[in-house]
Coordinates of C-alpha atoms and ligand atoms in Angstrom, one line a residue:
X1 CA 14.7 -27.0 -21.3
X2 CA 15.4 -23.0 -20.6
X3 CA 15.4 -22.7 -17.2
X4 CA 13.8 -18.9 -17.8
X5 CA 10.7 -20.6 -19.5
X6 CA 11.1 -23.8 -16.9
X7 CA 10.6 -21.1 -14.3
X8 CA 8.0 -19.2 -16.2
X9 CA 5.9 -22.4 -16.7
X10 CA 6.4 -24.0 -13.3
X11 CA 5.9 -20.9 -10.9
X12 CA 3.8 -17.7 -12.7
X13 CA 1.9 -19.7 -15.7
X14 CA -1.8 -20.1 -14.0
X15 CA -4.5 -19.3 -16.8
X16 CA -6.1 -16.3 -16.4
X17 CA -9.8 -15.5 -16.5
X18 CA -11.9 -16.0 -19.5
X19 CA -11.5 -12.8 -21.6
X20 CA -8.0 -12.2 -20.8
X21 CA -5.0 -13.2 -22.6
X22 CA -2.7 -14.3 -20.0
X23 CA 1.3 -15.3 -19.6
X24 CA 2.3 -17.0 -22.9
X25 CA 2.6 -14.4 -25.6
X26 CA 4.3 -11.5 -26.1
X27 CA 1.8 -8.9 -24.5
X28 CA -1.5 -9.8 -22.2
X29 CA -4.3 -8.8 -23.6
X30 CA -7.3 -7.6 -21.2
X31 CA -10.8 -5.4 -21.0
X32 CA -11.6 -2.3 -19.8
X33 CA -15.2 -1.2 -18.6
X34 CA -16.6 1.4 -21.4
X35 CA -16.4 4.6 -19.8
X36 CA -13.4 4.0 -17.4
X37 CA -9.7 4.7 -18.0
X38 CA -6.9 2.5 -17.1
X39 CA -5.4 3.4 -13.6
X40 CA -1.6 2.1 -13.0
X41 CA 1.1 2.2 -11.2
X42 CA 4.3 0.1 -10.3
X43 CA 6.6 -0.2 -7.3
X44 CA 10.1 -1.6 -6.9
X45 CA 11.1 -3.9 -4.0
X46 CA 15.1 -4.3 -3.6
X47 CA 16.7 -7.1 -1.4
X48 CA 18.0 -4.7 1.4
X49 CA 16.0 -2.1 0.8
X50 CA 12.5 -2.7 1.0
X51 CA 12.9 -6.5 2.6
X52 CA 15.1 -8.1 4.2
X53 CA 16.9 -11.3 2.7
X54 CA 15.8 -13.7 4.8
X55 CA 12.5 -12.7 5.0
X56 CA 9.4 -15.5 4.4
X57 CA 9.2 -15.7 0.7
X58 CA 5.1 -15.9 1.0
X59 CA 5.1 -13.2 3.0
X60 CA 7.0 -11.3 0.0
X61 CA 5.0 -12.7 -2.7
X62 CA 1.9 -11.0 -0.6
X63 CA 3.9 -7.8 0.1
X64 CA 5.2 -7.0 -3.0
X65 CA 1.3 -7.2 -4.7
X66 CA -0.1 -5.2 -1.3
X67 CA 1.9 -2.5 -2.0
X68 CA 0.6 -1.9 -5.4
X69 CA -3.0 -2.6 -4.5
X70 CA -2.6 0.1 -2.2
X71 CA -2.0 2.6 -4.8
X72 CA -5.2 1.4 -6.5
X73 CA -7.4 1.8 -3.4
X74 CA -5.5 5.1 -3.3
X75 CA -7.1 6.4 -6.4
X76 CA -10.4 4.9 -6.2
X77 CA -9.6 2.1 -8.7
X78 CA -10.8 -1.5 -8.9
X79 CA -7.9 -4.1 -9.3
X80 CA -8.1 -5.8 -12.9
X81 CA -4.4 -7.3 -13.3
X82 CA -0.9 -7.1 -12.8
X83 CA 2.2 -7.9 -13.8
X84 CA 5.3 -9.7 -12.0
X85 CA 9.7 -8.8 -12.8
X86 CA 11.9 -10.9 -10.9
X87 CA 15.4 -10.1 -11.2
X88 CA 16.9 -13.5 -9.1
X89 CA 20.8 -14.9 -8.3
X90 CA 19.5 -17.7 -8.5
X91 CA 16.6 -20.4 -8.7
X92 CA 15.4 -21.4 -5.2
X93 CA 12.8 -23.7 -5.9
X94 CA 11.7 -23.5 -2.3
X95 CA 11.8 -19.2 -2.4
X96 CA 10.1 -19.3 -5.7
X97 CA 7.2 -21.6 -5.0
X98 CA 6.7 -19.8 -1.5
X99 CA 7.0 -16.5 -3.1
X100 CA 4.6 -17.3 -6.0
X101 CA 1.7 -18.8 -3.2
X102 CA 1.8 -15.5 -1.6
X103 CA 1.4 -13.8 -4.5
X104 CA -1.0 -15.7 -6.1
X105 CA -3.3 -16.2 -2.6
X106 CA -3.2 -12.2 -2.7
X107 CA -4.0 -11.9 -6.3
X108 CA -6.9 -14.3 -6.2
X109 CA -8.4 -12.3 -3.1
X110 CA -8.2 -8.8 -4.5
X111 CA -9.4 -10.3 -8.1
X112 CA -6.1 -8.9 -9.4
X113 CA -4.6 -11.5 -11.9
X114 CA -1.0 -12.2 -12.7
X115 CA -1.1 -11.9 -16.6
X116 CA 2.7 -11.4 -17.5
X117 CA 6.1 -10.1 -16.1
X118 CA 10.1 -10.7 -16.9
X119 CA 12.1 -13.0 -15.4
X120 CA 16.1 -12.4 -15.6
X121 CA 18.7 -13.6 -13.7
X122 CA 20.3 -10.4 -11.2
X123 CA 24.0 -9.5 -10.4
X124 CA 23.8 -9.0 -6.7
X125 CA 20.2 -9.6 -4.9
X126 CA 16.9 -9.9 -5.7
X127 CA 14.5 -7.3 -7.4
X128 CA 10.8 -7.8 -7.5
X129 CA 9.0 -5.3 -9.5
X130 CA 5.2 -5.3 -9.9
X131 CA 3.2 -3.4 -11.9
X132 CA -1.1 -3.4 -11.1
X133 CA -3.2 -2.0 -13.3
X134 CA -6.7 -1.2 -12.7
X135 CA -9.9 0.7 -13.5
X136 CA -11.8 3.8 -12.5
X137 CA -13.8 6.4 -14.0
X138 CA -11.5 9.4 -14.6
X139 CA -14.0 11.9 -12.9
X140 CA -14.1 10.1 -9.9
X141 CA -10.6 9.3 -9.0
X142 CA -9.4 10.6 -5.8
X143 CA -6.4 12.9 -7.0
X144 CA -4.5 14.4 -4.5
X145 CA -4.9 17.7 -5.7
X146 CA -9.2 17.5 -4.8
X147 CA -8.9 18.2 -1.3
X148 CA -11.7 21.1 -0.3
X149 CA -11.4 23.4 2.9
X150 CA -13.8 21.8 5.3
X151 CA -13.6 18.2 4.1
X152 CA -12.8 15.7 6.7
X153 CA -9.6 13.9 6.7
X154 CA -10.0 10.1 7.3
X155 CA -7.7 7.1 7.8
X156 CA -8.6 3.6 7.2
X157 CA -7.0 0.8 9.2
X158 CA -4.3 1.9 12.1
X159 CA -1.3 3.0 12.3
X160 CA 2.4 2.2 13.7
X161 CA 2.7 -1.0 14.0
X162 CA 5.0 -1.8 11.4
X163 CA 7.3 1.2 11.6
X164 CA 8.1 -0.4 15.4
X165 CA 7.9 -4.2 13.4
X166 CA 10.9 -2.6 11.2
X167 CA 12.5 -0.7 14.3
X168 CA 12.3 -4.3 16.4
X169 CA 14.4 -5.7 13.5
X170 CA 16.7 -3.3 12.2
X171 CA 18.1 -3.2 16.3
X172 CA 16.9 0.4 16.4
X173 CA 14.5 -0.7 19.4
X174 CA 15.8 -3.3 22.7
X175 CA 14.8 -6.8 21.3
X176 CA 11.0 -7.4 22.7
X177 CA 9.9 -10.5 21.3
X178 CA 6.4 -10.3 21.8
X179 CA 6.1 -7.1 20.5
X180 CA 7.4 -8.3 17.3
X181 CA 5.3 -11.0 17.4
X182 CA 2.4 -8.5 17.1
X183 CA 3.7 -5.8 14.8
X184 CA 5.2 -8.2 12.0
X185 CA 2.5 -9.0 10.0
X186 CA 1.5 -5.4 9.4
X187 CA 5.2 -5.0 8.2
X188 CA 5.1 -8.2 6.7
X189 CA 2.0 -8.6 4.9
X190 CA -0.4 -5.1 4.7
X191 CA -3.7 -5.5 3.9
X192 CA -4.6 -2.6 2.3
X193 CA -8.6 -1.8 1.9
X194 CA -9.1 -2.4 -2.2
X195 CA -12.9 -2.7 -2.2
X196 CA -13.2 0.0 0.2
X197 CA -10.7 2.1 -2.1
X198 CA -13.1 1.7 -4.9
X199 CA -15.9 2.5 -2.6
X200 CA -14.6 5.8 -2.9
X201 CA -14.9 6.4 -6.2
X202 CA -16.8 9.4 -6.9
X203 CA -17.5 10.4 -3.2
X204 CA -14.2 11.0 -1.8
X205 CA -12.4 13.7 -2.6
X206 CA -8.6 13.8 -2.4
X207 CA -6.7 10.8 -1.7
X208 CA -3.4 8.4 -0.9
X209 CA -2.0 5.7 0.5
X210 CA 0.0 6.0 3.2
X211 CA 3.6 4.6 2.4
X212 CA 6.2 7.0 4.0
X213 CA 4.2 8.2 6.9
X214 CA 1.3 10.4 7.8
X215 CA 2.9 13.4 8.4
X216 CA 4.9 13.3 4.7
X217 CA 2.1 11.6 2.8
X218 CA -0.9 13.9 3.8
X219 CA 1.9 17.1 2.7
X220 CA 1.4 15.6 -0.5
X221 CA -2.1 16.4 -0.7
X222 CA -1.9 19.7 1.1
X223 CA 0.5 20.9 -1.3
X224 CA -1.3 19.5 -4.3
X225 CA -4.4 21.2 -3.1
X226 CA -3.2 24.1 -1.6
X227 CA -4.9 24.0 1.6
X228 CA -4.0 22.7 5.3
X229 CA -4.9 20.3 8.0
X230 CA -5.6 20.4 11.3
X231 CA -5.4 16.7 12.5
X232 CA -6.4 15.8 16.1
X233 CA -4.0 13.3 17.8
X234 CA -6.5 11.9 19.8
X235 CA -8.5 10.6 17.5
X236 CA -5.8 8.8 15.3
X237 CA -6.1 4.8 14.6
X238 CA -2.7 3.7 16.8
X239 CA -2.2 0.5 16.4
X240 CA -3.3 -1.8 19.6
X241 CA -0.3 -3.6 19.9
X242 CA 1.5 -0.1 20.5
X243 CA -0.4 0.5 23.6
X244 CA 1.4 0.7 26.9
X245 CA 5.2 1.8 24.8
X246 CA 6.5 5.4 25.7
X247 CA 4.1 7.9 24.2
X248 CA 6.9 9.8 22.3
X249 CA 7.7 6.8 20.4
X250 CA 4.0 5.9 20.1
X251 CA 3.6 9.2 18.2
X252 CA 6.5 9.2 15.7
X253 CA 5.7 5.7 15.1
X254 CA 2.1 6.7 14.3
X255 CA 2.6 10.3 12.4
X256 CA 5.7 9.6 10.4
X257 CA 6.4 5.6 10.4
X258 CA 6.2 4.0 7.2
X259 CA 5.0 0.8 5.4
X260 CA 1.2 1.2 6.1
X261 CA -0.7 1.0 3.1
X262 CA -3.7 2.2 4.5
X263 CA -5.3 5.1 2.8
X264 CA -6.1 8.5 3.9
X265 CA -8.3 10.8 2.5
X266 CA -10.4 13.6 2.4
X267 CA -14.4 14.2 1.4
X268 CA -17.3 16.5 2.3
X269 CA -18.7 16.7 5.9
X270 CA -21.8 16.2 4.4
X271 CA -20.9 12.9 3.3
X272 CA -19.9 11.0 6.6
X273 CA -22.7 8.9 6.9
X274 CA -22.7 7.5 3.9
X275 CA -18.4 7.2 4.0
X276 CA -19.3 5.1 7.6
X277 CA -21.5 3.2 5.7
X278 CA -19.5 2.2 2.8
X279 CA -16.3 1.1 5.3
X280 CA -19.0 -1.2 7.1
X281 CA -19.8 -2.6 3.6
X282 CA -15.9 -3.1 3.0
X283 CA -15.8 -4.2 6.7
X284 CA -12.3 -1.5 6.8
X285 CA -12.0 0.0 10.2
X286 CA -11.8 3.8 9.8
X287 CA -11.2 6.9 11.5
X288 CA -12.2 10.4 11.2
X289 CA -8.7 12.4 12.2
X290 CA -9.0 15.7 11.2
X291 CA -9.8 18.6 8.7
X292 CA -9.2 20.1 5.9
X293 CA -8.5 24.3 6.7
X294 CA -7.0 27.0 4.2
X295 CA -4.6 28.0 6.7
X296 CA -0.9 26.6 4.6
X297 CA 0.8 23.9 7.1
X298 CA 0.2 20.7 9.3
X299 CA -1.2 21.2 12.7
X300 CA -1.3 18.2 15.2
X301 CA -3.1 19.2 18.4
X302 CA -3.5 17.3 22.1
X303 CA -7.4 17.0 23.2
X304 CA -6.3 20.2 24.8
X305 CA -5.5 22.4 21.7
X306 CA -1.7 22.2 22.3
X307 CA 0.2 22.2 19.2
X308 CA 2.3 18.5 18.9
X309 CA 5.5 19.1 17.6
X310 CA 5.7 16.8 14.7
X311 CA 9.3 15.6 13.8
X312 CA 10.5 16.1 10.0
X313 CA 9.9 12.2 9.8
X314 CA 8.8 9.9 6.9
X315 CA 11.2 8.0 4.6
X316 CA 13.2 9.0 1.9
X317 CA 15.4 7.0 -0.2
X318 CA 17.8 9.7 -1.0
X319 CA 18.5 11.6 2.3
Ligands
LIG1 P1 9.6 -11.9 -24.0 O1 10.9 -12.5 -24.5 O2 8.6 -11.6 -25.1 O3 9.9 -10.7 -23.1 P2 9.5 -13.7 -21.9 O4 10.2 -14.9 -22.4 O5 10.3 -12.8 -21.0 O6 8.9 -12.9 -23.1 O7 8.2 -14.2 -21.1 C1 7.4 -15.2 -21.7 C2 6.0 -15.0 -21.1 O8 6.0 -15.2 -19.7 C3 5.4 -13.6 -21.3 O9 4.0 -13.8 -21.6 C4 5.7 -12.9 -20.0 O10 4.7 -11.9 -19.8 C5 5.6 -14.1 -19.0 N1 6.4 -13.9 -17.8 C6 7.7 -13.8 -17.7 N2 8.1 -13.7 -16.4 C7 7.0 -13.7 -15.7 C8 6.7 -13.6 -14.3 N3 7.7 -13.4 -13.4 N4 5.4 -13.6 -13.9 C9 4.4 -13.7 -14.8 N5 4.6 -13.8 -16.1 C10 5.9 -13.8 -16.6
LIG2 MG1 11.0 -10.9 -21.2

């Protein structure tokens, strides 16, 4: 048999839900509410890049769906399917069936099926590519260009512990076991907040998910909306197994450290309660950081109005 289609069958065939038309033909086939559009967006993972080789294929299979649900939650879409491109060296039954029980345990959870992908064999490492796609009523998706002077800027989750998780094992930190120990899994395997991100639909305004750090991803929406931020230090979501590290590192891990895929964004003042309401529904953890001002520019201030100087942080792939 084709070891392409062996692969296929053994590893990313499992049906999909009544209604849809799943792996096995030449395109999936799949419903959309009446009155919603499609939302969809698709992220590459490269061996080196975004993961490391030897990292636990589950763990991957997770990842490499987390990252795309993100961008869901991000827009105030609710998951309806994905898609899965592997580029491999080579078949690793062991990799692939780890890999695919991450993936699937994640797709299962978030309701998010595996309806198709590509499978090809790659030149140097692997490449995982996977494309979500979900839905959401196009008037109440959280574009980053919505943001309103006076809204409150929020955060969901917390943030920093897997910028020091990838610091710990790049060598770019003094080896510290158990500090790895309790940072990995947010490098590792993000849960970002997809019911909670739907939630949001039509009450939030303006909104992301924070990939490339705080600092960089919240410019994003200041510059889409033409507006600033004041954002109060204090009140930001570190992460509790940052606690007790130097505070300098402590704050560029948590303003411009990467890999979160939690979101942040922005709605009316007038809408707090119900906002706190909706993350106790979605049981996300969440945290009011800041506001929205017309004043151009990012502003981190200490408890005592003293301006924190914020590095020029956040990732990019081309600097
Ligand atoms: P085609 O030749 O039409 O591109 P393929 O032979 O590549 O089709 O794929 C056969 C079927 O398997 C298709 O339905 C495709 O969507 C699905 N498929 C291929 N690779 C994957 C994968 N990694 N995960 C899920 N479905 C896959
Ligand atoms: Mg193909």
């Amino acid at each position: 048999m084709n070891i392409e289609f062996d692969l296929i069958a053994r590893y990313f065939s499992r049906p999909a839900p009544p209604g849809f038309l799943g792996v096995g033909d030449d395109c999936a086939l799949f419903p959309v509410k009446p009155g919603y559009h499609l939302a969809t967006s698709t992220d590459l993972l490269i061996e080196g890049r975004h993961f490391f080789a030897d990292v636990d294929p589950a763990a991957l299979g997770h990842k490499s769906l987390a990252v795309n649900l993100s961008d869901l939650a991000a827009m105030g879409a609710q998951p309806v399917a994905c898609l899965l491109s592997l580029s491999l060296p080579a078949v690793d039954h062991h990799w692939l069936a780890a890999f695919a029980e991450g993936f699937y345990a994640l797709a299962d959870q978030s309701a998010c099926p595996l309806i198709g992908g590509d499978t090809t064999r790659s030149v140097t490492g692997t490449v995982i590519s996977v494309t979500v796609m979900g839905q959401v009523r196009p008037q109440e998706a959280l574009r980053r260009s919505a943001a309103m002077v006076g809204d409150d800027i929020w955060i969901t989750g917390t943030l920093g512990a897997a910028d020091i998780a990838l610091r710990l094992l790049q060598g770019k930190l003094p080896a510290n076991p158990s500090l790895l120990a309790n940072t990995r899994s947010a490098l590792e395997k993000p849960l970002p907040p997809w019911t909670f991100g739907e939630y949001l639909a039509g009450v939030a305004h303006a909104g992301l998910d924070i990939s490339d750090g705080l600092v960089q991803d919240l410019g994003h929406i200041l510059k889409a909306s033409r507006c600033g931020a004041e954002i109060n230090y204090e009140a930001l979501p570190i992460a509790p197994a940052l606690l007790g590290l130097d505070a300098r590192l402590i704050q560029d891990a948590v303003l411009t450290g990467g890999d979160v895929y939690q979101l942040c964004f922005t709605a009316s003042a007038a809408d707090r309660q119900r906002i706190m309401a909706l993350a106790g529904r979605a049981s996300v953890q969440l945290a009011r950081v800041g506001q929205i001002v017309a004043e151009p520019g990012l502003r981190v201030r200490a408890s005592d109005g003293a301006l924190i100087t914020v590095g020029n942080g956040g990732f990019d792939h081309f600097s």
